């Protein structure tokens, strides 16, 4: 399909521009687009080091061990599985040496705005995704054209928030006080009655809000703080994070001092 082709194109371009076979630690996010990133990385390693086997345990004996000196840090169960499925070596986040910074972290997004702020959490892995991204020198967001919108919550309807189950009711009320309409705990799958559980066994609350403003939209010192439903991206993120019981918010703000760069592919992969 055109969407799968666009995901694959974005992944191949992201890897060719931001992956090096000399890297030591690479963060791998969750979702279907990042699977193409892992496949492109595995292909790049196989091309650069044809002698190295594809099974990490065999590679210590090959000359090109640098191919598999690279360790891939997953952001949850599915992310770890996609690393293993491509014959690469996972290293769990809590096994990382404290002083290590990842060379790069690749991850998807549910929506990305003009300033490269992201909504993440459609796959309910946002907490470990944010841990890994903040441990990396660079966060490369890989997303097809459907995700690119001028402002957040244009197409994606709500902000995913990871909460402690015991606190879910008070977080729902606090979100309504911030202006969310009908925030709800994300249901699980039919095979398991009750709410979805994250890899931390927490709940996800999806909180609808009006379209979020960019910094450049703000019309004065007290604009963008929720008055008249006008929230600026990083101010809403901070307000939600401050609610007792919230573990993490699915807003990844490019305003947090990161330099941002858009590779930009138009529909179906043509340059815009
Ligand atoms: O949960 C997330 O933030 C993921 O990045 C995810 O929603 C993107 O998923 P996709 O690549 O399958 O669209």
PDB file of C-alpha atoms and ligand atoms in Angstrom:
ATOM      1  CA  UNK A   1       0.000   0.000   0.000  1.00  0.00           C
ATOM      2  CA  UNK A   2       1.058   3.646  -0.397  1.00  0.00           C
ATOM      3  CA  UNK A   3       1.278   4.023   3.392  1.00  0.00           C
ATOM      4  CA  UNK A   4       3.548   0.995   3.859  1.00  0.00           C
ATOM      5  CA  UNK A   5       5.712   2.199   0.968  1.00  0.00           C
ATOM      6  CA  UNK A   6       5.943   5.660   2.569  1.00  0.00           C
ATOM      7  CA  UNK A   7       6.871   4.118   5.948  1.00  0.00           C
ATOM      8  CA  UNK A   8       9.595   2.015   4.310  1.00  0.00           C
ATOM      9  CA  UNK A   9      10.925   5.038   2.346  1.00  0.00           C
ATOM     10  CA  UNK A  10      11.063   7.161   5.494  1.00  0.00           C
ATOM     11  CA  UNK A  11      12.866   4.354   7.347  1.00  0.00           C
ATOM     12  CA  UNK A  12      15.457   3.786   4.590  1.00  0.00           C
ATOM     13  CA  UNK A  13      16.162   7.523   4.324  1.00  0.00           C
ATOM     14  CA  UNK A  14      16.416   7.927   8.113  1.00  0.00           C
ATOM     15  CA  UNK A  15      18.902   5.032   8.342  1.00  0.00           C
ATOM     16  CA  UNK A  16      21.016   6.199   5.416  1.00  0.00           C
ATOM     17  CA  UNK A  17      21.216   9.703   6.885  1.00  0.00           C
ATOM     18  CA  UNK A  18      21.500   8.941  10.604  1.00  0.00           C
ATOM     19  CA  UNK A  19      22.940   5.440  11.153  1.00  0.00           C
ATOM     20  CA  UNK A  20      26.615   4.466  11.052  1.00  0.00           C
ATOM     21  CA  UNK A  21      28.082   0.969  11.306  1.00  0.00           C
ATOM     22  CA  UNK A  22      30.618   2.490  13.739  1.00  0.00           C
ATOM     23  CA  UNK A  23      27.893   3.182  16.319  1.00  0.00           C
ATOM     24  CA  UNK A  24      27.962   1.298  19.631  1.00  0.00           C
ATOM     25  CA  UNK A  25      24.491   1.914  21.096  1.00  0.00           C
ATOM     26  CA  UNK A  26      21.283   2.524  19.118  1.00  0.00           C
ATOM     27  CA  UNK A  27      17.832   3.118  20.636  1.00  0.00           C
ATOM     28  CA  UNK A  28      14.931   1.369  18.887  1.00  0.00           C
ATOM     29  CA  UNK A  29      11.353   2.567  19.401  1.00  0.00           C
ATOM     30  CA  UNK A  30       8.003   0.831  19.052  1.00  0.00           C
ATOM     31  CA  UNK A  31       5.410   0.535  16.303  1.00  0.00           C
ATOM     32  CA  UNK A  32       5.196  -0.632  12.692  1.00  0.00           C
ATOM     33  CA  UNK A  33       7.373   2.078  11.090  1.00  0.00           C
ATOM     34  CA  UNK A  34      10.362   1.398  13.321  1.00  0.00           C
ATOM     35  CA  UNK A  35      10.271  -2.251  12.206  1.00  0.00           C
ATOM     36  CA  UNK A  36      11.359  -0.992   8.771  1.00  0.00           C
ATOM     37  CA  UNK A  37      14.159   0.976  10.461  1.00  0.00           C
ATOM     38  CA  UNK A  38      15.496  -2.194  12.132  1.00  0.00           C
ATOM     39  CA  UNK A  39      15.303  -4.064   8.811  1.00  0.00           C
ATOM     40  CA  UNK A  40      17.205  -1.264   7.054  1.00  0.00           C
ATOM     41  CA  UNK A  41      19.880  -1.262   9.788  1.00  0.00           C
ATOM     42  CA  UNK A  42      20.269  -5.057   9.566  1.00  0.00           C
ATOM     43  CA  UNK A  43      20.605  -4.780   5.770  1.00  0.00           C
ATOM     44  CA  UNK A  44      23.218  -2.031   6.129  1.00  0.00           C
ATOM     45  CA  UNK A  45      25.229  -4.162   8.595  1.00  0.00           C
ATOM     46  CA  UNK A  46      24.980  -7.275   6.408  1.00  0.00           C
ATOM     47  CA  UNK A  47      26.256  -5.216   3.460  1.00  0.00           C
ATOM     48  CA  UNK A  48      29.101  -3.631   5.431  1.00  0.00           C
ATOM     49  CA  UNK A  49      30.176  -6.882   7.116  1.00  0.00           C
ATOM     50  CA  UNK A  50      29.165  -9.799   4.877  1.00  0.00           C
ATOM     51  CA  UNK A  51      31.457 -12.172   6.810  1.00  0.00           C
ATOM     52  CA  UNK A  52      29.669 -11.637  10.128  1.00  0.00           C
ATOM     53  CA  UNK A  53      26.937 -14.157  10.845  1.00  0.00           C
ATOM     54  CA  UNK A  54      23.429 -12.987  11.600  1.00  0.00           C
ATOM     55  CA  UNK A  55      23.304 -14.682  14.989  1.00  0.00           C
ATOM     56  CA  UNK A  56      24.875 -12.517  17.745  1.00  0.00           C
ATOM     57  CA  UNK A  57      26.248 -15.595  19.589  1.00  0.00           C
ATOM     58  CA  UNK A  58      28.287 -16.683  16.532  1.00  0.00           C
ATOM     59  CA  UNK A  59      29.747 -13.292  15.780  1.00  0.00           C
ATOM     60  CA  UNK A  60      32.434 -13.207  18.462  1.00  0.00           C
ATOM     61  CA  UNK A  61      34.501 -15.587  16.287  1.00  0.00           C
ATOM     62  CA  UNK A  62      34.191 -13.592  13.041  1.00  0.00           C
ATOM     63  CA  UNK A  63      36.720 -10.975  11.963  1.00  0.00           C
ATOM     64  CA  UNK A  64      34.063  -8.319  11.557  1.00  0.00           C
ATOM     65  CA  UNK A  65      32.916  -8.365  15.172  1.00  0.00           C
ATOM     66  CA  UNK A  66      32.365  -4.601  14.972  1.00  0.00           C
ATOM     67  CA  UNK A  67      29.235  -5.404  12.956  1.00  0.00           C
ATOM     68  CA  UNK A  68      27.656  -6.825  16.079  1.00  0.00           C
ATOM     69  CA  UNK A  69      29.451  -4.770  18.710  1.00  0.00           C
ATOM     70  CA  UNK A  70      26.449  -2.540  18.221  1.00  0.00           C
ATOM     71  CA  UNK A  71      23.823  -3.032  20.913  1.00  0.00           C
ATOM     72  CA  UNK A  72      20.211  -2.049  20.357  1.00  0.00           C
ATOM     73  CA  UNK A  73      18.238  -0.652  23.276  1.00  0.00           C
ATOM     74  CA  UNK A  74      14.519  -1.531  23.020  1.00  0.00           C
ATOM     75  CA  UNK A  75      11.560   0.493  24.323  1.00  0.00           C
ATOM     76  CA  UNK A  76       9.409  -2.465  25.324  1.00  0.00           C
ATOM     77  CA  UNK A  77       8.466  -6.052  24.501  1.00  0.00           C
ATOM     78  CA  UNK A  78       7.561  -5.473  20.824  1.00  0.00           C
ATOM     79  CA  UNK A  79      10.662  -3.323  20.197  1.00  0.00           C
ATOM     80  CA  UNK A  80      12.922  -6.030  21.683  1.00  0.00           C
ATOM     81  CA  UNK A  81      11.208  -8.632  19.492  1.00  0.00           C
ATOM     82  CA  UNK A  82      11.840  -6.635  16.295  1.00  0.00           C
ATOM     83  CA  UNK A  83      15.554  -6.379  17.236  1.00  0.00           C
ATOM     84  CA  UNK A  84      15.778 -10.146  17.773  1.00  0.00           C
ATOM     85  CA  UNK A  85      13.759 -10.898  14.600  1.00  0.00           C
ATOM     86  CA  UNK A  86      16.498  -9.133  12.576  1.00  0.00           C
ATOM     87  CA  UNK A  87      19.297 -11.082  14.300  1.00  0.00           C
ATOM     88  CA  UNK A  88      20.545  -8.030  16.212  1.00  0.00           C
ATOM     89  CA  UNK A  89      21.592  -7.763  19.869  1.00  0.00           C
ATOM     90  CA  UNK A  90      19.218  -6.153  22.373  1.00  0.00           C
ATOM     91  CA  UNK A  91      20.509  -4.479  25.518  1.00  0.00           C
ATOM     92  CA  UNK A  92      17.797  -3.676  28.053  1.00  0.00           C
ATOM     93  CA  UNK A  93      17.694  -0.052  29.185  1.00  0.00           C
ATOM     94  CA  UNK A  94      18.412  -0.876  32.834  1.00  0.00           C
ATOM     95  CA  UNK A  95      21.534  -2.854  31.786  1.00  0.00           C
ATOM     96  CA  UNK A  96      23.068   0.225  30.129  1.00  0.00           C
ATOM     97  CA  UNK A  97      26.258   1.432  31.862  1.00  0.00           C
ATOM     98  CA  UNK A  98      25.365   4.724  33.612  1.00  0.00           C
ATOM     99  CA  UNK A  99      27.842   6.853  31.665  1.00  0.00           C
ATOM    100  CA  UNK A 100      26.759   5.621  28.230  1.00  0.00           C
ATOM    101  CA  UNK A 101      24.956   7.969  25.816  1.00  0.00           C
ATOM    102  CA  UNK A 102      23.271   6.274  22.856  1.00  0.00           C
ATOM    103  CA  UNK A 103      24.631   7.323  19.450  1.00  0.00           C
ATOM    104  CA  UNK A 104      21.085   7.712  18.104  1.00  0.00           C
ATOM    105  CA  UNK A 105      17.491   6.703  18.893  1.00  0.00           C
ATOM    106  CA  UNK A 106      15.005   5.918  16.119  1.00  0.00           C
ATOM    107  CA  UNK A 107      11.296   6.000  16.931  1.00  0.00           C
ATOM    108  CA  UNK A 108       7.918   6.587  15.347  1.00  0.00           C
ATOM    109  CA  UNK A 109       5.192   9.046  16.243  1.00  0.00           C
ATOM    110  CA  UNK A 110       1.438   9.383  16.005  1.00  0.00           C
ATOM    111  CA  UNK A 111       1.547  13.019  14.899  1.00  0.00           C
ATOM    112  CA  UNK A 112       4.324  15.600  14.311  1.00  0.00           C
ATOM    113  CA  UNK A 113       3.816  19.373  14.100  1.00  0.00           C
ATOM    114  CA  UNK A 114       5.690  22.130  12.238  1.00  0.00           C
ATOM    115  CA  UNK A 115       8.218  22.427  15.081  1.00  0.00           C
ATOM    116  CA  UNK A 116       8.733  18.625  15.218  1.00  0.00           C
ATOM    117  CA  UNK A 117       6.886  18.279  18.505  1.00  0.00           C
ATOM    118  CA  UNK A 118       5.366  14.770  18.595  1.00  0.00           C
ATOM    119  CA  UNK A 119       2.376  12.985  19.978  1.00  0.00           C
ATOM    120  CA  UNK A 120       3.530   9.503  20.984  1.00  0.00           C
ATOM    121  CA  UNK A 121       1.872   6.626  22.839  1.00  0.00           C
ATOM    122  CA  UNK A 122      -0.463   5.123  20.240  1.00  0.00           C
ATOM    123  CA  UNK A 123       1.391   1.903  20.968  1.00  0.00           C
ATOM    124  CA  UNK A 124       1.348   2.522  24.751  1.00  0.00           C
ATOM    125  CA  UNK A 125       5.170   2.415  25.001  1.00  0.00           C
ATOM    126  CA  UNK A 126       5.709   6.143  25.557  1.00  0.00           C
ATOM    127  CA  UNK A 127       7.460   5.916  28.958  1.00  0.00           C
ATOM    128  CA  UNK A 128      10.333   3.664  27.836  1.00  0.00           C
ATOM    129  CA  UNK A 129      10.407   5.526  24.514  1.00  0.00           C
ATOM    130  CA  UNK A 130      11.020   8.819  26.325  1.00  0.00           C
ATOM    131  CA  UNK A 131      13.660   7.203  28.594  1.00  0.00           C
ATOM    132  CA  UNK A 132      15.584   5.916  25.555  1.00  0.00           C
ATOM    133  CA  UNK A 133      15.220   9.100  23.490  1.00  0.00           C
ATOM    134  CA  UNK A 134      16.479  11.263  26.351  1.00  0.00           C
ATOM    135  CA  UNK A 135      19.503   8.946  26.719  1.00  0.00           C
ATOM    136  CA  UNK A 136      20.491   9.496  23.053  1.00  0.00           C
ATOM    137  CA  UNK A 137      22.596  12.151  21.319  1.00  0.00           C
ATOM    138  CA  UNK A 138      19.923  12.431  18.635  1.00  0.00           C
ATOM    139  CA  UNK A 139      16.258  11.420  18.290  1.00  0.00           C
ATOM    140  CA  UNK A 140      15.334  10.570  14.690  1.00  0.00           C
ATOM    141  CA  UNK A 141      11.544  10.512  14.363  1.00  0.00           C
ATOM    142  CA  UNK A 142      10.487   8.279  11.450  1.00  0.00           C
ATOM    143  CA  UNK A 143       6.944   8.939  10.255  1.00  0.00           C
ATOM    144  CA  UNK A 144       4.973   8.779   7.000  1.00  0.00           C
ATOM    145  CA  UNK A 145       3.101  11.724   5.497  1.00  0.00           C
ATOM    146  CA  UNK A 146      -0.123  10.962   7.418  1.00  0.00           C
ATOM    147  CA  UNK A 147       1.577  11.996  10.665  1.00  0.00           C
ATOM    148  CA  UNK A 148       2.788  15.423   9.499  1.00  0.00           C
ATOM    149  CA  UNK A 149       0.308  18.131  10.568  1.00  0.00           C
ATOM    150  CA  UNK A 150       0.833  21.846  11.214  1.00  0.00           C
ATOM    151  CA  UNK A 151      -0.249  21.457  14.815  1.00  0.00           C
ATOM    152  CA  UNK A 152      -0.712  18.532  17.213  1.00  0.00           C
ATOM    153  CA  UNK A 153      -4.180  16.993  17.744  1.00  0.00           C
ATOM    154  CA  UNK A 154      -5.255  17.950  14.227  1.00  0.00           C
ATOM    155  CA  UNK A 155      -5.877  14.327  13.165  1.00  0.00           C
ATOM    156  CA  UNK A 156      -4.695  12.356  16.215  1.00  0.00           C
ATOM    157  CA  UNK A 157      -7.526  12.957  18.709  1.00  0.00           C
ATOM    158  CA  UNK A 158      -5.933  12.735  22.147  1.00  0.00           C
ATOM    159  CA  UNK A 159      -2.824  12.738  24.310  1.00  0.00           C
ATOM    160  CA  UNK A 160      -1.753   9.293  25.634  1.00  0.00           C
ATOM    161  CA  UNK A 161      -0.759   9.512  29.309  1.00  0.00           C
ATOM    162  CA  UNK A 162       0.733   6.676  31.392  1.00  0.00           C
ATOM    163  CA  UNK A 163      -0.706   6.627  34.905  1.00  0.00           C
ATOM    164  CA  UNK A 164      -0.515   4.549  38.081  1.00  0.00           C
ATOM    165  CA  UNK A 165      -3.721   2.444  38.155  1.00  0.00           C
ATOM    166  CA  UNK A 166      -4.580   3.515  41.703  1.00  0.00           C
ATOM    167  CA  UNK A 167      -4.510   7.181  40.626  1.00  0.00           C
ATOM    168  CA  UNK A 168      -6.484   6.842  37.370  1.00  0.00           C
ATOM    169  CA  UNK A 169      -9.709   8.384  38.699  1.00  0.00           C
ATOM    170  CA  UNK A 170      -8.052  11.479  40.143  1.00  0.00           C
ATOM    171  CA  UNK A 171      -5.995  11.918  36.972  1.00  0.00           C
ATOM    172  CA  UNK A 172      -9.195  11.762  34.870  1.00  0.00           C
ATOM    173  CA  UNK A 173     -10.746  14.528  37.022  1.00  0.00           C
ATOM    174  CA  UNK A 174      -7.583  16.664  36.902  1.00  0.00           C
ATOM    175  CA  UNK A 175      -7.495  16.317  33.086  1.00  0.00           C
ATOM    176  CA  UNK A 176     -11.118  17.512  32.855  1.00  0.00           C
ATOM    177  CA  UNK A 177     -10.115  20.503  34.989  1.00  0.00           C
ATOM    178  CA  UNK A 178      -7.370  21.242  32.439  1.00  0.00           C
ATOM    179  CA  UNK A 179      -9.992  21.261  29.693  1.00  0.00           C
ATOM    180  CA  UNK A 180      -9.942  17.695  28.375  1.00  0.00           C
ATOM    181  CA  UNK A 181     -13.335  16.448  27.193  1.00  0.00           C
ATOM    182  CA  UNK A 182     -14.139  12.812  28.051  1.00  0.00           C
ATOM    183  CA  UNK A 183     -10.639  11.551  28.876  1.00  0.00           C
ATOM    184  CA  UNK A 184     -10.757   7.761  29.208  1.00  0.00           C
ATOM    185  CA  UNK A 185      -8.685   4.811  30.402  1.00  0.00           C
ATOM    186  CA  UNK A 186      -7.649   2.818  27.306  1.00  0.00           C
ATOM    187  CA  UNK A 187      -9.482  -0.503  27.133  1.00  0.00           C
ATOM    188  CA  UNK A 188      -7.550  -3.746  26.862  1.00  0.00           C
ATOM    189  CA  UNK A 189      -8.095  -6.448  24.252  1.00  0.00           C
ATOM    190  CA  UNK A 190     -11.223  -8.679  24.280  1.00  0.00           C
ATOM    191  CA  UNK A 191      -9.067 -11.624  25.435  1.00  0.00           C
ATOM    192  CA  UNK A 192      -8.374  -9.801  28.689  1.00  0.00           C
ATOM    193  CA  UNK A 193     -11.241  -7.866  30.262  1.00  0.00           C
ATOM    194  CA  UNK A 194     -10.270  -4.591  31.918  1.00  0.00           C
ATOM    195  CA  UNK A 195      -7.904  -1.754  30.943  1.00  0.00           C
ATOM    196  CA  UNK A 196      -4.785  -2.117  28.781  1.00  0.00           C
ATOM    197  CA  UNK A 197      -1.587  -2.553  30.834  1.00  0.00           C
ATOM    198  CA  UNK A 198       1.743  -1.072  29.695  1.00  0.00           C
ATOM    199  CA  UNK A 199       5.155  -2.803  30.013  1.00  0.00           C
ATOM    200  CA  UNK A 200       5.245  -1.197  33.468  1.00  0.00           C
ATOM    201  CA  UNK A 201       1.762  -2.642  34.212  1.00  0.00           C
ATOM    202  CA  UNK A 202       0.394   0.925  34.329  1.00  0.00           C
ATOM    203  CA  UNK A 203      -2.753   2.242  32.593  1.00  0.00           C
ATOM    204  CA  UNK A 204      -2.958   4.571  29.588  1.00  0.00           C
ATOM    205  CA  UNK A 205      -5.422   7.460  29.667  1.00  0.00           C
ATOM    206  CA  UNK A 206      -6.217   9.034  26.298  1.00  0.00           C
ATOM    207  CA  UNK A 207      -7.117  12.700  26.879  1.00  0.00           C
ATOM    208  CA  UNK A 208      -8.729  14.701  24.041  1.00  0.00           C
ATOM    209  CA  UNK A 209      -7.775  18.385  23.882  1.00  0.00           C
ATOM    210  CA  UNK A 210      -8.280  21.131  21.263  1.00  0.00           C
ATOM    211  CA  UNK A 211      -5.491  21.497  18.659  1.00  0.00           C
ATOM    212  CA  UNK A 212      -2.240  22.451  20.433  1.00  0.00           C
ATOM    213  CA  UNK A 213      -0.540  25.770  19.681  1.00  0.00           C
ATOM    214  CA  UNK A 214       3.046  26.344  18.573  1.00  0.00           C
ATOM    215  CA  UNK A 215       5.174  28.854  20.525  1.00  0.00           C
ATOM    216  CA  UNK A 216       4.814  31.224  17.547  1.00  0.00           C
ATOM    217  CA  UNK A 217       1.002  31.197  17.969  1.00  0.00           C
ATOM    218  CA  UNK A 218       1.117  32.645  21.480  1.00  0.00           C
ATOM    219  CA  UNK A 219      -0.406  36.142  21.658  1.00  0.00           C
ATOM    220  CA  UNK A 220       0.800  37.356  25.037  1.00  0.00           C
ATOM    221  CA  UNK A 221       2.224  36.305  28.432  1.00  0.00           C
ATOM    222  CA  UNK A 222      -0.928  34.566  29.669  1.00  0.00           C
ATOM    223  CA  UNK A 223      -1.949  33.026  26.340  1.00  0.00           C
ATOM    224  CA  UNK A 224      -1.367  29.314  25.806  1.00  0.00           C
ATOM    225  CA  UNK A 225      -2.023  28.267  29.406  1.00  0.00           C
ATOM    226  CA  UNK A 226      -5.426  26.711  28.753  1.00  0.00           C
ATOM    227  CA  UNK A 227      -7.560  29.872  28.906  1.00  0.00           C
ATOM    228  CA  UNK A 228     -10.331  29.658  26.279  1.00  0.00           C
ATOM    229  CA  UNK A 229      -9.048  26.138  25.504  1.00  0.00           C
ATOM    230  CA  UNK A 230      -5.795  27.538  24.066  1.00  0.00           C
ATOM    231  CA  UNK A 231      -2.895  25.306  25.140  1.00  0.00           C
ATOM    232  CA  UNK A 232       0.682  25.648  23.876  1.00  0.00           C
ATOM    233  CA  UNK A 233       2.457  22.268  23.452  1.00  0.00           C
ATOM    234  CA  UNK A 234       5.093  22.395  26.194  1.00  0.00           C
ATOM    235  CA  UNK A 235       2.853  24.178  28.732  1.00  0.00           C
ATOM    236  CA  UNK A 236       0.162  21.509  28.485  1.00  0.00           C
ATOM    237  CA  UNK A 237       2.797  18.784  28.672  1.00  0.00           C
ATOM    238  CA  UNK A 238       4.130  20.323  31.894  1.00  0.00           C
ATOM    239  CA  UNK A 239       0.651  20.798  33.393  1.00  0.00           C
ATOM    240  CA  UNK A 240      -0.236  17.134  32.777  1.00  0.00           C
ATOM    241  CA  UNK A 241       3.139  15.854  34.026  1.00  0.00           C
ATOM    242  CA  UNK A 242       2.497  17.734  37.310  1.00  0.00           C
ATOM    243  CA  UNK A 243      -0.691  15.804  38.056  1.00  0.00           C
ATOM    244  CA  UNK A 244       0.037  13.378  40.917  1.00  0.00           C
ATOM    245  CA  UNK A 245      -0.222   9.830  39.566  1.00  0.00           C
ATOM    246  CA  UNK A 246       1.057  10.612  36.073  1.00  0.00           C
ATOM    247  CA  UNK A 247       4.185   8.640  35.155  1.00  0.00           C
ATOM    248  CA  UNK A 248       4.714  10.170  31.673  1.00  0.00           C
ATOM    249  CA  UNK A 249       2.942  12.242  28.997  1.00  0.00           C
ATOM    250  CA  UNK A 250       2.815  11.374  25.271  1.00  0.00           C
ATOM    251  CA  UNK A 251       3.989  14.837  24.203  1.00  0.00           C
ATOM    252  CA  UNK A 252       7.629  14.861  23.035  1.00  0.00           C
ATOM    253  CA  UNK A 253       8.376  18.548  22.760  1.00  0.00           C
ATOM    254  CA  UNK A 254      11.013  19.686  20.308  1.00  0.00           C
ATOM    255  CA  UNK A 255      11.163  22.857  22.389  1.00  0.00           C
ATOM    256  CA  UNK A 256      13.194  21.089  25.095  1.00  0.00           C
ATOM    257  CA  UNK A 257      16.445  22.480  23.737  1.00  0.00           C
ATOM    258  CA  UNK A 258      16.829  19.951  20.931  1.00  0.00           C
ATOM    259  CA  UNK A 259      17.867  21.187  17.526  1.00  0.00           C
ATOM    260  CA  UNK A 260      15.278  19.947  15.039  1.00  0.00           C
ATOM    261  CA  UNK A 261      15.669  19.067  11.367  1.00  0.00           C
ATOM    262  CA  UNK A 262      12.995  17.868   8.953  1.00  0.00           C
ATOM    263  CA  UNK A 263      13.999  15.368   6.258  1.00  0.00           C
ATOM    264  CA  UNK A 264      10.542  15.683   4.721  1.00  0.00           C
ATOM    265  CA  UNK A 265       9.225  13.356   2.062  1.00  0.00           C
ATOM    266  CA  UNK A 266       6.021  14.227   0.296  1.00  0.00           C
ATOM    267  CA  UNK A 267       3.249  11.743  -0.451  1.00  0.00           C
ATOM    268  CA  UNK A 268       4.593   8.460  -1.751  1.00  0.00           C
ATOM    269  CA  UNK A 269       8.155   9.530  -1.170  1.00  0.00           C
ATOM    270  CA  UNK A 270       8.663  12.409  -3.586  1.00  0.00           C
ATOM    271  CA  UNK A 271      10.471  15.404  -2.153  1.00  0.00           C
ATOM    272  CA  UNK A 272       7.871  18.156  -1.492  1.00  0.00           C
TER     273      UNK A 272
HETATM  274  O1  LIG B   1       3.457   4.572  20.327  1.00  0.00           O
HETATM  275  C1  LIG B   1       4.208   5.306  19.647  1.00  0.00           C
HETATM  276  O2  LIG B   1       4.530   6.463  19.985  1.00  0.00           O
HETATM  277  C2  LIG B   1       4.738   4.747  18.373  1.00  0.00           C
HETATM  278  O3  LIG B   1       5.802   5.469  17.903  1.00  0.00           O
HETATM  279  C3  LIG B   1       3.657   4.529  17.416  1.00  0.00           C
HETATM  280  O4  LIG B   1       2.429   5.091  17.753  1.00  0.00           O
HETATM  281  C4  LIG B   1       3.909   4.780  15.953  1.00  0.00           C
HETATM  282  O5  LIG B   1       3.314   3.678  15.378  1.00  0.00           O
HETATM  283  P1  LIG B   1       3.338   3.372  13.810  1.00  0.00           P
HETATM  284  O6  LIG B   1       4.764   3.536  13.369  1.00  0.00           O
HETATM  285  O7  LIG B   1       2.891   1.939  13.763  1.00  0.00           O
HETATM  286  O8  LIG B   1       2.391   4.337  13.188  1.00  0.00           O
END
